[in-house]
Amino acid sequence: MVHRVGILLLPGYQLLDAAGPMAVLESATSDPGKPEYQIELLSAEGGGVTSSGGATLQTQSFSTAGAFDTVLVCGGLGAVTAQIDDETMGSLISHFESGQRTGSVCTGAFILAQAGCLRGKRVTTHWRYASVLAQRYPEVTVEADRIWVRDGSVWTSAGVSAGMDLAMAIVAEDHGASVARQIAQELVVYYRRPGGQSQFSALLEKGEASGRFSGLLGWIRENIDARHSVESLAERVAMSPRHFSRTFLSETGVTPARAVEQIRLETAREWVERGTHSLAHIARETGYGSTDRMRSSFLRGFGVTPQTLRRVF
């Protein structure tokens, strides 16, 4: 039977949040001309909805569209602050409570959280807004490094193009890995993208925004092989450990320990991808000390081993 998928658009949505999953799902066919997914675009009132880039897509009203097997909520700048109307909210909640697959692309996670669909769930979103989502909805566990996360019937993806990764995982779930791999080959994308969201860029940007920790973040990266404690980092910026920890978390969205871990992981990843040194050398020079510790860190952060990542590159 054809699987019915609704993609919910809000004004100012990111076009690729919708087009990416659509491209993947429409490529799933059992036979030529026989699609596995019936894709329908939804909005509050139906009619044309304009993206942040100015493109307009035609939709139908979510509240009158009937039942879906999967509903995905697209993100965009508006999704972070949007207050959706009662009818659309009710339709989204009803779909979620039916136990059918419910998902989001990028900042669409904010809409799911607003509807209560993410309570007690592990989720992800665009790295730029991960800390905002976590602070606004403390009952939600935000995994900022992940490309996509599935927790029960709830599927969430990272920023923009990660919606294609999410859709690829959905196809693999519904029709098997071989079908998803064929789609990836056809679209010239990864079946399973190596690595996770890069968090070092986010840390740098946040540090530079205030100016307070930009120098410290750069110094950590330049001295990543050293042991970095809260006390030693606080001393470097002339702050008490307690005040430093609180202020650093507020301005960067992560703890000092997490920042060091992220920078260490990204530095090691760059070396692994470059392929000019052995893994033992990289582990030693980036402060891991052993390849086993580095391997465990890569699996937690990227979902792949250093050896797998090196083969890809």
GROMACS .gro file of C-alpha atoms in nm:
model
  313
    1MET     CA    1   0.000   0.000   0.000
    2VAL     CA    2   0.114   0.355  -0.071
    3HIS     CA    3   0.244   0.529   0.243
    4ARG     CA    4   0.083   0.872   0.290
    5VAL     CA    5   0.326   1.147   0.398
    6GLY     CA    6   0.226   1.498   0.500
    7ILE     CA    7   0.490   1.774   0.505
    8LEU     CA    8   0.380   2.072   0.713
    9LEU     CA    9   0.497   2.416   0.598
   10LEU     CA   10   0.494   2.738   0.799
   11PRO     CA   11   0.542   3.083   0.642
   12GLY     CA   12   0.912   3.147   0.588
   13TYR     CA   13   1.005   2.778   0.583
   14GLN     CA   14   1.343   2.670   0.446
   15LEU     CA   15   1.276   2.532   0.097
   16LEU     CA   16   1.531   2.251   0.118
   17ASP     CA   17   1.370   2.129   0.441
   18ALA     CA   18   1.074   2.030   0.224
   19ALA     CA   19   1.241   1.960  -0.111
   20GLY     CA   20   1.515   1.736   0.033
   21PRO     CA   21   1.286   1.475   0.192
   22MET     CA   22   1.050   1.498  -0.106
   23ALA     CA   23   1.335   1.412  -0.347
   24VAL     CA   24   1.428   1.106  -0.142
   25LEU     CA   25   1.076   0.977  -0.083
   26GLU     CA   26   0.957   1.026  -0.441
   27SER     CA   27   1.255   0.820  -0.559
   28ALA     CA   28   1.127   0.513  -0.372
   29THR     CA   29   0.939   0.304  -0.628
   30SER     CA   30   0.854  -0.065  -0.636
   31ASP     CA   31   0.811  -0.047  -1.013
   32PRO     CA   32   0.854   0.239  -1.262
   33GLY     CA   33   0.563   0.476  -1.217
   34LYS     CA   34   0.451   0.316  -0.888
   35PRO     CA   35   0.566   0.536  -0.599
   36GLU     CA   36   0.581   0.397  -0.248
   37TYR     CA   37   0.498   0.734  -0.092
   38GLN     CA   38   0.214   0.976  -0.159
   39ILE     CA   39   0.356   1.315  -0.058
   40GLU     CA   40   0.118   1.599   0.031
   41LEU     CA   41   0.215   1.950   0.139
   42LEU     CA   42   0.020   2.090   0.433
   43SER     CA   43  -0.032   2.427   0.599
   44ALA     CA   44  -0.277   2.587   0.839
   45GLU     CA   45  -0.520   2.722   0.580
   46GLY     CA   46  -0.409   2.564   0.254
   47GLY     CA   47  -0.309   2.754  -0.060
   48GLY     CA   48   0.029   2.899  -0.139
   49VAL     CA   49   0.294   2.924   0.135
   50THR     CA   50   0.608   3.125   0.065
   51SER     CA   51   0.953   3.010   0.173
   52SER     CA   52   1.228   3.229   0.318
   53GLY     CA   53   1.383   3.240  -0.029
   54GLY     CA   54   1.062   3.357  -0.197
   55ALA     CA   55   0.947   3.030  -0.359
   56THR     CA   56   0.579   2.946  -0.308
   57LEU     CA   57   0.445   2.593  -0.278
   58GLN     CA   58   0.078   2.499  -0.293
   59THR     CA   59  -0.064   2.322   0.010
   60GLN     CA   60  -0.385   2.185   0.156
   61SER     CA   61  -0.521   2.251   0.503
   62PHE     CA   62  -0.380   2.008   0.759
   63SER     CA   63  -0.702   2.006   0.961
   64THR     CA   64  -0.909   1.879   0.665
   65ALA     CA   65  -0.651   1.654   0.498
   66GLY     CA   66  -0.735   1.331   0.679
   67ALA     CA   67  -0.504   1.070   0.826
   68PHE     CA   68  -0.134   1.028   0.742
   69ASP     CA   69   0.118   0.751   0.800
   70THR     CA   70   0.396   1.008   0.848
   71VAL     CA   71   0.393   1.382   0.918
   72LEU     CA   72   0.713   1.588   0.891
   73VAL     CA   73   0.735   1.950   1.008
   74CYS     CA   74   0.970   2.174   0.811
   75GLY     CA   75   1.194   2.427   0.979
   76GLY     CA   76   1.307   2.777   0.902
   77LEU     CA   77   1.372   3.092   1.100
   78GLY     CA   78   1.001   3.134   1.171
   79ALA     CA   79   0.968   2.793   1.332
   80VAL     CA   80   1.179   2.897   1.633
   81THR     CA   81   0.926   3.162   1.742
   82ALA     CA   82   0.606   3.060   1.560
   83GLN     CA   83   0.283   3.009   1.752
   84ILE     CA   84   0.073   2.775   1.539
   85ASP     CA   85  -0.304   2.803   1.535
   86ASP     CA   86  -0.527   2.580   1.746
   87GLU     CA   87  -0.662   2.373   1.456
   88THR     CA   88  -0.317   2.292   1.319
   89MET     CA   89  -0.192   2.222   1.670
   90GLY     CA   90  -0.484   1.987   1.728
   91SER     CA   91  -0.419   1.803   1.402
   92LEU     CA   92  -0.051   1.761   1.487
   93ILE     CA   93  -0.128   1.634   1.837
   94SER     CA   94  -0.392   1.392   1.705
   95HIS     CA   95  -0.148   1.250   1.453
   96PHE     CA   96   0.121   1.211   1.719
   97GLU     CA   97  -0.117   1.043   1.963
   98SER     CA   98  -0.222   0.796   1.694
   99GLY     CA   99   0.127   0.645   1.722
  100GLN     CA  100   0.210   0.708   1.357
  101ARG     CA  101   0.552   0.841   1.261
  102THR     CA  102   0.599   1.208   1.350
  103GLY     CA  103   0.911   1.400   1.254
  104SER     CA  104   1.080   1.731   1.197
  105VAL     CA  105   1.352   1.876   0.979
  106CYS     CA  106   1.588   2.136   1.125
  107THR     CA  107   1.406   2.385   1.351
  108GLY     CA  108   1.075   2.211   1.286
  109ALA     CA  109   1.158   2.044   1.618
  110PHE     CA  110   1.042   2.363   1.792
  111ILE     CA  111   0.691   2.311   1.654
  112LEU     CA  112   0.685   1.949   1.771
  113ALA     CA  113   0.807   2.061   2.113
  114GLN     CA  114   0.538   2.330   2.127
  115ALA     CA  115   0.278   2.059   2.061
  116GLY     CA  116   0.419   1.843   2.341
  117CYS     CA  117   0.534   1.569   2.102
  118LEU     CA  118   0.895   1.575   2.224
  119ARG     CA  119   0.836   1.549   2.598
  120GLY     CA  120   1.077   1.291   2.740
  121LYS     CA  121   1.227   1.227   2.393
  122ARG     CA  122   1.580   1.234   2.254
  123VAL     CA  123   1.592   1.472   1.959
  124THR     CA  124   1.817   1.687   1.745
  125THR     CA  125   1.788   2.012   1.551
  126HIS     CA  126   2.014   2.260   1.373
  127TRP     CA  127   2.331   2.308   1.581
  128ARG     CA  128   2.274   2.685   1.596
  129TYR     CA  129   1.947   2.637   1.785
  130ALA     CA  130   2.020   2.322   1.986
  131SER     CA  131   2.094   2.510   2.309
  132VAL     CA  132   1.784   2.727   2.263
  133LEU     CA  133   1.565   2.419   2.224
  134ALA     CA  134   1.721   2.256   2.531
  135GLN     CA  135   1.675   2.567   2.746
  136ARG     CA  136   1.319   2.633   2.631
  137TYR     CA  137   1.208   2.271   2.673
  138PRO     CA  138   1.409   2.117   2.961
  139GLU     CA  139   1.200   1.799   2.944
  140VAL     CA  140   1.352   1.726   2.600
  141THR     CA  141   1.697   1.567   2.561
  142VAL     CA  142   1.873   1.748   2.276
  143GLU     CA  143   2.158   1.559   2.108
  144ALA     CA  144   2.323   1.845   1.923
  145ASP     CA  145   2.591   1.638   1.745
  146ARG     CA  146   2.354   1.402   1.568
  147ILE     CA  147   2.246   1.417   1.203
  148TRP     CA  148   1.915   1.252   1.288
  149VAL     CA  149   1.762   1.085   1.592
  150ARG     CA  150   1.481   0.835   1.626
  151ASP     CA  151   1.306   0.789   1.961
  152GLY     CA  152   1.006   0.564   1.923
  153SER     CA  153   0.769   0.711   1.666
  154VAL     CA  154   0.944   1.050   1.676
  155TRP     CA  155   1.213   1.122   1.416
  156THR     CA  156   1.409   1.450   1.414
  157SER     CA  157   1.693   1.574   1.197
  158ALA     CA  158   1.965   1.836   1.210
  159GLY     CA  159   1.981   2.140   0.986
  160VAL     CA  160   1.850   2.172   0.631
  161SER     CA  161   2.018   1.903   0.417
  162ALA     CA  162   1.998   1.657   0.708
  163GLY     CA  163   1.632   1.617   0.614
  164MET     CA  164   1.754   1.399   0.328
  165ASP     CA  165   1.945   1.180   0.574
  166LEU     CA  166   1.629   1.149   0.780
  167ALA     CA  167   1.421   1.057   0.476
  168MET     CA  168   1.684   0.800   0.373
  169ALA     CA  169   1.656   0.640   0.716
  170ILE     CA  170   1.277   0.634   0.685
  171VAL     CA  171   1.300   0.456   0.349
  172ALA     CA  172   1.545   0.204   0.497
  173GLU     CA  173   1.302   0.142   0.782
  174ASP     CA  174   1.005   0.095   0.551
  175HIS     CA  175   1.160  -0.084   0.253
  176GLY     CA  176   1.505  -0.203   0.354
  177ALA     CA  177   1.863  -0.081   0.327
  178SER     CA  178   1.907  -0.191  -0.034
  179VAL     CA  179   1.628   0.039  -0.154
  180ALA     CA  180   1.772   0.331   0.042
  181ARG     CA  181   2.119   0.266  -0.101
  182GLN     CA  182   1.981   0.270  -0.456
  183ILE     CA  183   1.815   0.605  -0.389
  184ALA     CA  184   2.142   0.743  -0.247
  185GLN     CA  185   2.324   0.632  -0.563
  186GLU     CA  186   2.058   0.789  -0.782
  187LEU     CA  187   2.067   1.121  -0.597
  188VAL     CA  188   2.446   1.113  -0.554
  189VAL     CA  189   2.433   1.151  -0.176
  190TYR     CA  190   2.552   0.942   0.118
  191TYR     CA  191   2.331   0.652   0.223
  192ARG     CA  192   2.463   0.710   0.574
  193ARG     CA  193   2.656   1.032   0.606
  194PRO     CA  194   2.979   0.990   0.804
  195GLY     CA  195   3.014   1.201   1.113
  196GLY     CA  196   2.781   1.435   1.294
  197GLN     CA  197   2.713   1.806   1.310
  198SER     CA  198   3.032   2.004   1.351
  199GLN     CA  199   3.011   2.182   1.684
  200PHE     CA  200   3.346   2.363   1.677
  201SER     CA  201   3.212   2.621   1.432
  202ALA     CA  202   2.920   2.682   1.665
  203LEU     CA  203   3.151   2.728   1.962
  204LEU     CA  204   3.371   2.972   1.775
  205GLU     CA  205   3.074   3.175   1.659
  206LYS     CA  206   2.924   3.199   2.006
  207GLY     CA  207   3.258   3.279   2.162
  208GLU     CA  208   3.325   3.554   1.911
  209ALA     CA  209   2.978   3.698   1.957
  210SER     CA  210   3.064   3.804   2.312
  211GLY     CA  211   3.440   3.826   2.266
  212ARG     CA  212   3.487   3.690   2.616
  213PHE     CA  213   3.580   3.332   2.527
  214SER     CA  214   3.696   3.353   2.165
  215GLY     CA  215   4.061   3.364   2.266
  216LEU     CA  216   4.017   3.079   2.512
  217LEU     CA  217   3.851   2.856   2.252
  218GLY     CA  218   4.134   2.921   2.008
  219TRP     CA  219   4.392   2.851   2.277
  220ILE     CA  220   4.226   2.519   2.366
  221ARG     CA  221   4.240   2.414   2.002
  222GLU     CA  222   4.609   2.511   1.976
  223ASN     CA  223   4.686   2.315   2.294
  224ILE     CA  224   4.437   2.033   2.257
  225ASP     CA  225   4.690   1.770   2.368
  226ALA     CA  226   4.704   1.923   2.718
  227ARG     CA  227   4.480   1.836   3.014
  228HIS     CA  228   4.214   2.106   3.051
  229SER     CA  229   4.027   2.133   3.381
  230VAL     CA  230   3.763   2.387   3.477
  231GLU     CA  231   4.009   2.529   3.728
  232SER     CA  232   4.290   2.576   3.476
  233LEU     CA  233   4.060   2.731   3.215
  234ALA     CA  234   3.901   2.962   3.472
  235GLU     CA  235   4.244   3.075   3.585
  236ARG     CA  236   4.338   3.156   3.225
  237VAL     CA  237   4.047   3.401   3.192
  238ALA     CA  238   4.087   3.531   3.549
  239MET     CA  239   3.754   3.404   3.678
  240SER     CA  240   3.653   3.181   3.967
  241PRO     CA  241   3.575   2.823   3.857
  242ARG     CA  242   3.209   2.853   3.957
  243HIS     CA  243   3.152   3.186   3.783
  244PHE     CA  244   3.347   3.067   3.478
  245SER     CA  245   3.141   2.748   3.443
  246ARG     CA  246   2.812   2.935   3.474
  247THR     CA  247   2.909   3.215   3.234
  248PHE     CA  248   3.067   2.980   2.978
  249LEU     CA  249   2.753   2.764   2.965
  250SER     CA  250   2.531   3.070   2.930
  251GLU     CA  251   2.730   3.219   2.641
  252THR     CA  252   2.825   2.905   2.444
  253GLY     CA  253   2.542   2.666   2.529
  254VAL     CA  254   2.780   2.389   2.648
  255THR     CA  255   2.985   2.320   2.960
  256PRO     CA  256   3.364   2.379   2.955
  257ALA     CA  257   3.423   2.002   2.964
  258ARG     CA  258   3.187   1.951   2.670
  259ALA     CA  259   3.359   2.230   2.475
  260VAL     CA  260   3.700   2.067   2.523
  261GLU     CA  261   3.554   1.733   2.415
  262GLN     CA  262   3.399   1.885   2.102
  263ILE     CA  263   3.714   2.071   2.002
  264ARG     CA  264   3.928   1.762   2.065
  265LEU     CA  265   3.690   1.550   1.856
  266GLU     CA  266   3.680   1.798   1.566
  267THR     CA  267   4.059   1.837   1.569
  268ALA     CA  268   4.107   1.460   1.562
  269ARG     CA  269   3.852   1.430   1.283
  270GLU     CA  270   4.041   1.680   1.067
  271TRP     CA  271   4.363   1.480   1.115
  272VAL     CA  272   4.188   1.151   1.039
  273GLU     CA  273   4.036   1.288   0.719
  274ARG     CA  274   4.371   1.432   0.611
  275GLY     CA  275   4.523   1.083   0.629
  276THR     CA  276   4.884   1.193   0.681
  277HIS     CA  277   4.940   1.040   1.027
  278SER     CA  278   4.867   0.709   1.196
  279LEU     CA  279   4.567   0.684   1.427
  280ALA     CA  280   4.799   0.622   1.722
  281HIS     CA  281   4.984   0.946   1.646
  282ILE     CA  282   4.657   1.140   1.616
  283ALA     CA  283   4.526   0.998   1.944
  284ARG     CA  284   4.845   1.103   2.118
  285GLU     CA  285   4.865   1.453   1.968
  286THR     CA  286   4.498   1.537   2.030
  287GLY     CA  287   4.499   1.439   2.396
  288TYR     CA  288   4.318   1.107   2.380
  289GLY     CA  289   4.622   0.909   2.479
  290SER     CA  290   4.507   0.586   2.316
  291THR     CA  291   4.331   0.479   1.998
  292ASP     CA  292   4.067   0.300   2.206
  293ARG     CA  293   3.965   0.623   2.379
  294MET     CA  294   3.960   0.807   2.049
  295ARG     CA  295   3.752   0.532   1.890
  296SER     CA  296   3.495   0.552   2.172
  297SER     CA  297   3.475   0.929   2.133
  298PHE     CA  298   3.421   0.902   1.756
  299LEU     CA  299   3.143   0.648   1.806
  300ARG     CA  300   2.967   0.875   2.058
  301GLY     CA  301   3.011   1.191   1.855
  302PHE     CA  302   2.990   1.076   1.494
  303GLY     CA  303   2.848   0.725   1.504
  304VAL     CA  304   3.145   0.586   1.310
  305THR     CA  305   3.499   0.476   1.397
  306PRO     CA  306   3.811   0.670   1.291
  307GLN     CA  307   3.899   0.381   1.056
  308THR     CA  308   3.560   0.406   0.882
  309LEU     CA  309   3.589   0.783   0.845
  310ARG     CA  310   3.939   0.753   0.700
  311ARG     CA  311   3.820   0.500   0.441
  312VAL     CA  312   3.545   0.740   0.332
  313PHE     CA  313   3.792   1.023   0.275
   0.00000   0.00000   0.00000
